[in-house]
Amino acid sequence: MSSLPDQRILLKYLVASPLFFFIGTVHGVIQILPPVRAWLDSIGSPYGGPGHMIDPLAHAHINVVGGVVLLCMAVTYYLFQAISGKPVYSQRMVNHSFWWTVVGITGFYSTLLYFGIREGQYLLLDNSLAADQLHAYYGPIIATVSTIMGVGFWVFFTNVFLTAKAVFSQQHDP
Ligand code: HEM
């Protein structure tokens, strides 16, 4: 019986990544449908304004962070243990890097979609006052969810670097 920790802790990564890819691909198809494309272009996409929040920001991040980065995290954790034969530094950090990243990207995506759609509607109604009043909330909210997402990345980097330090130091004085 191996003394190494069970790798099933990584299964949630392998569920979350395709789930975020699914949302990102549906988003990708919807944003290219002619009426939606025309609406996004009319509110500034991809260059700026509320349209930019929806395409490319929300679309890019749900795919690259939710899809690609979560998968990269799981593969890195799995390969470190499989190749070195040593456990990852902290299983708690494996869970923390997952949940902070998932909550962060869900918040980041929802915030970009909500403010992009609402401010876009105000823009087309020529109600810049309402758009500005709403946008006053955007800064603090996007900064908060970005930080939560960032914590997920930084816990992952820390866990990998501490694992590498343990693995390489053991290689030098087995
Ligand atoms: C904590 C993680 C991250 C945060 C908080 C974040 C935040 C942002 C923000 C605020 C912008 C918009 C800048 C602007 O107003 O134009 C941006 C742009 C972008 N980000 Fe991220 N990002 C993160 C991670 C990533 C990662 C891991 C990737 C790719 C692997 C990525 C790819 C991009 C791309 C491609 C753009 C440019 C989109 C465009 O305007 O064409 N981001 N990001």
Short mmCIF file of C-alpha atoms and ligand atoms in Angstrom, two decimals:
data_model
loop_
_atom_site.label_atom_id
_atom_site.label_comp_id
_atom_site.label_asym_id
_atom_site.label_seq_id
_atom_site.Cartn_x
_atom_site.Cartn_y
_atom_site.Cartn_z
CA MET A 1 0.00 0.00 0.00
CA SER A 2 1.64 3.31 -1.13
CA SER A 3 2.20 5.91 1.60
CA LEU A 4 1.53 8.62 -0.96
CA PRO A 5 -1.66 10.65 -0.57
CA ASP A 6 -4.67 9.57 -2.64
CA GLN A 7 -4.85 11.57 -5.88
CA ARG A 8 -8.65 11.59 -5.94
CA ILE A 9 -8.38 15.03 -4.35
CA LEU A 10 -7.62 16.21 -7.92
CA LEU A 11 -10.85 14.85 -9.45
CA LYS A 12 -12.74 18.10 -8.76
CA TYR A 13 -10.22 19.95 -10.98
CA LEU A 14 -11.02 17.49 -13.78
CA VAL A 15 -14.74 18.27 -13.42
CA ALA A 16 -14.44 22.05 -13.04
CA SER A 17 -12.13 22.56 -16.07
CA PRO A 18 -14.53 21.06 -18.71
CA LEU A 19 -17.45 22.78 -16.97
CA PHE A 20 -15.79 26.20 -17.40
CA PHE A 21 -14.81 25.29 -20.96
CA PHE A 22 -18.46 24.42 -21.64
CA ILE A 23 -19.59 27.85 -20.36
CA GLY A 24 -16.77 29.55 -22.31
CA THR A 25 -17.62 27.76 -25.58
CA VAL A 26 -21.34 28.50 -25.29
CA HIS A 27 -20.40 32.14 -24.58
CA GLY A 28 -18.14 32.06 -27.64
CA VAL A 29 -20.93 30.83 -29.93
CA ILE A 30 -23.54 33.25 -28.54
CA GLN A 31 -21.24 36.27 -28.96
CA ILE A 32 -20.74 35.51 -32.66
CA LEU A 33 -24.47 35.23 -33.50
CA PRO A 34 -25.20 38.26 -35.76
CA PRO A 35 -27.73 40.10 -33.51
CA VAL A 36 -25.55 39.57 -30.42
CA ARG A 37 -22.40 40.50 -32.34
CA ALA A 38 -24.07 43.71 -33.56
CA TRP A 39 -25.15 44.53 -29.98
CA LEU A 40 -21.64 43.87 -28.57
CA ASP A 41 -20.06 46.02 -31.31
CA SER A 42 -22.55 48.83 -30.53
CA ILE A 43 -21.39 48.89 -26.88
CA GLY A 44 -17.66 48.96 -27.64
CA SER A 45 -16.49 45.35 -27.96
CA PRO A 46 -13.67 44.35 -28.35
CA TYR A 47 -11.92 47.71 -27.86
CA GLY A 48 -13.48 49.24 -24.77
CA GLY A 49 -16.57 50.18 -22.81
CA PRO A 50 -19.09 47.63 -21.48
CA GLY A 51 -18.72 45.48 -24.63
CA HIS A 52 -15.01 44.89 -23.82
CA MET A 53 -15.99 43.39 -20.44
CA ILE A 54 -18.06 40.70 -22.19
CA ASP A 55 -15.80 40.13 -25.24
CA PRO A 56 -12.90 39.49 -24.84
CA LEU A 57 -12.45 39.80 -21.05
CA ALA A 58 -15.17 37.48 -19.70
CA HIS A 59 -14.82 35.04 -22.61
CA ALA A 60 -10.99 34.93 -22.44
CA HIS A 61 -10.80 34.40 -18.68
CA ILE A 62 -13.51 31.77 -18.25
CA ASN A 63 -11.63 29.67 -20.84
CA VAL A 64 -8.00 30.36 -19.92
CA VAL A 65 -8.39 30.49 -16.11
CA GLY A 66 -11.46 28.23 -15.61
CA GLY A 67 -10.51 25.78 -18.35
CA VAL A 68 -6.76 25.81 -18.98
CA VAL A 69 -5.24 26.96 -15.67
CA LEU A 70 -7.32 24.64 -13.46
CA LEU A 71 -6.31 21.68 -15.68
CA CYS A 72 -2.64 22.80 -15.53
CA MET A 73 -2.85 22.95 -11.73
CA ALA A 74 -4.18 19.36 -11.52
CA VAL A 75 -1.65 18.03 -14.03
CA THR A 76 1.23 19.77 -12.19
CA TYR A 77 0.16 18.37 -8.81
CA TYR A 78 -0.32 14.85 -10.32
CA LEU A 79 2.96 14.78 -12.26
CA PHE A 80 5.02 16.09 -9.32
CA GLN A 81 3.94 13.14 -7.19
CA ALA A 82 4.03 10.62 -10.08
CA ILE A 83 7.55 11.65 -11.24
CA SER A 84 9.20 12.36 -7.86
CA GLY A 85 7.45 9.61 -5.90
CA LYS A 86 7.09 12.22 -3.16
CA PRO A 87 3.83 13.79 -1.98
CA VAL A 88 2.86 17.35 -2.86
CA TYR A 89 3.88 19.69 0.01
CA SER A 90 0.32 20.35 1.28
CA GLN A 91 -2.99 18.63 0.47
CA ARG A 92 -4.80 21.54 2.19
CA MET A 93 -3.15 23.91 -0.29
CA VAL A 94 -4.32 21.62 -3.14
CA ASN A 95 -7.88 22.25 -1.92
CA HIS A 96 -7.29 25.94 -1.25
CA SER A 97 -5.79 26.63 -4.72
CA PHE A 98 -8.87 24.93 -6.21
CA TRP A 99 -11.59 26.75 -4.25
CA TRP A 100 -10.01 30.25 -4.33
CA THR A 101 -9.49 29.95 -8.10
CA VAL A 102 -13.01 28.57 -8.73
CA VAL A 103 -14.76 31.17 -6.54
CA GLY A 104 -12.52 33.90 -8.04
CA ILE A 105 -13.13 33.04 -11.70
CA THR A 106 -16.88 32.56 -11.08
CA GLY A 107 -17.01 36.02 -9.44
CA PHE A 108 -14.76 37.60 -12.10
CA TYR A 109 -16.88 36.20 -14.97
CA SER A 110 -20.24 37.06 -13.37
CA THR A 111 -19.09 40.59 -12.54
CA LEU A 112 -17.86 41.25 -16.10
CA LEU A 113 -21.08 39.85 -17.60
CA TYR A 114 -23.41 41.70 -15.20
CA PHE A 115 -21.73 45.11 -15.53
CA GLY A 116 -21.09 44.61 -19.26
CA ILE A 117 -24.78 43.87 -19.98
CA ARG A 118 -26.29 46.49 -17.59
CA GLU A 119 -23.91 49.32 -18.52
CA GLY A 120 -24.38 48.37 -22.20
CA GLN A 121 -28.14 48.74 -21.83
CA TYR A 122 -27.75 52.18 -20.18
CA LEU A 123 -25.32 53.23 -22.92
CA LEU A 124 -27.80 52.39 -25.68
CA LEU A 125 -30.55 54.19 -23.72
CA ASP A 126 -28.18 57.16 -23.66
CA ASN A 127 -28.44 57.15 -19.84
CA SER A 128 -24.82 57.87 -18.98
CA LEU A 129 -25.76 59.00 -15.47
CA ALA A 130 -27.17 55.57 -14.58
CA ALA A 131 -24.20 53.89 -16.29
CA ASP A 132 -21.74 55.96 -14.25
CA GLN A 133 -23.65 55.34 -11.01
CA LEU A 134 -23.57 51.59 -11.64
CA HIS A 135 -19.91 51.66 -12.72
CA ALA A 136 -18.96 53.14 -9.35
CA TYR A 137 -19.55 49.66 -7.88
CA TYR A 138 -17.55 47.89 -10.62
CA GLY A 139 -14.06 48.85 -9.38
CA PRO A 140 -14.30 47.50 -5.80
CA ILE A 141 -16.15 44.34 -6.90
CA ILE A 142 -13.80 43.43 -9.77
CA ALA A 143 -10.79 44.16 -7.53
CA THR A 144 -12.19 41.84 -4.83
CA VAL A 145 -12.93 38.89 -7.14
CA SER A 146 -9.59 39.42 -8.97
CA THR A 147 -7.77 39.20 -5.63
CA ILE A 148 -9.67 36.02 -4.69
CA MET A 149 -8.66 34.50 -8.07
CA GLY A 150 -5.09 35.71 -7.54
CA VAL A 151 -4.94 34.00 -4.11
CA GLY A 152 -5.82 30.72 -5.84
CA PHE A 153 -2.87 31.17 -8.22
CA TRP A 154 -0.44 32.20 -5.44
CA VAL A 155 -1.38 29.27 -3.16
CA PHE A 156 -0.74 26.96 -6.14
CA PHE A 157 2.65 28.58 -6.89
CA THR A 158 3.63 28.36 -3.19
CA ASN A 159 2.60 24.69 -2.95
CA VAL A 160 4.55 23.82 -6.11
CA PHE A 161 7.67 25.72 -5.08
CA LEU A 162 7.65 24.16 -1.56
CA THR A 163 7.11 20.71 -3.11
CA ALA A 164 10.01 21.31 -5.52
CA LYS A 165 12.22 22.49 -2.64
CA ALA A 166 11.43 19.31 -0.64
CA VAL A 167 11.92 17.01 -3.66
CA PHE A 168 15.21 18.55 -4.81
CA SER A 169 16.65 18.84 -1.28
CA GLN A 170 15.87 15.13 -0.71
CA GLN A 171 17.58 14.30 -4.01
CA HIS A 172 20.77 15.95 -2.67
CA ASP A 173 20.81 14.24 0.74
CA PRO A 174 18.58 11.14 0.35
C1 HEM B 1 -5.65 36.38 -11.08
C2 HEM B 1 -5.68 36.18 -12.36
C3 HEM B 1 -6.02 37.23 -13.40
C4 HEM B 1 -6.60 38.46 -13.27
C5 HEM B 1 -7.07 39.15 -12.00
C6 HEM B 1 -6.71 39.03 -14.62
C7 HEM B 1 -7.23 40.30 -14.91
C8 HEM B 1 -7.26 40.86 -16.18
C9 HEM B 1 -7.77 42.18 -16.47
C10 HEM B 1 -8.33 43.15 -15.42
C11 HEM B 1 -7.63 42.39 -17.82
C12 HEM B 1 -8.14 43.60 -18.60
C13 HEM B 1 -7.22 44.63 -18.86
C14 HEM B 1 -8.02 45.60 -19.76
O1 HEM B 1 -8.82 46.32 -19.21
O2 HEM B 1 -7.87 45.50 -20.94
C15 HEM B 1 -7.05 41.20 -18.38
C16 HEM B 1 -6.77 41.02 -19.74
C17 HEM B 1 -6.35 39.80 -20.25
N1 HEM B 1 -6.01 38.66 -19.55
FE1 HEM B 1 -6.14 38.40 -17.54
N2 HEM B 1 -6.21 38.14 -15.54
C18 HEM B 1 -5.79 37.03 -14.84
C19 HEM B 1 -5.22 35.87 -15.36
C20 HEM B 1 -5.05 35.65 -16.71
C21 HEM B 1 -4.44 34.43 -17.27
C22 HEM B 1 -3.91 33.26 -16.44
C23 HEM B 1 -4.44 34.58 -18.63
C24 HEM B 1 -3.95 33.64 -19.71
C25 HEM B 1 -3.46 32.43 -19.50
C26 HEM B 1 -5.05 35.88 -18.92
C27 HEM B 1 -5.25 36.38 -20.20
C28 HEM B 1 -5.67 37.69 -20.46
C29 HEM B 1 -5.80 38.22 -21.82
C30 HEM B 1 -5.51 37.45 -23.09
C31 HEM B 1 -6.20 39.56 -21.68
C32 HEM B 1 -6.41 40.60 -22.79
C33 HEM B 1 -7.81 40.55 -23.24
C34 HEM B 1 -7.93 41.61 -24.36
O3 HEM B 1 -8.20 42.74 -24.03
O4 HEM B 1 -7.75 41.21 -25.49
N3 HEM B 1 -5.41 36.51 -17.74
N4 HEM B 1 -6.83 40.28 -17.36
#
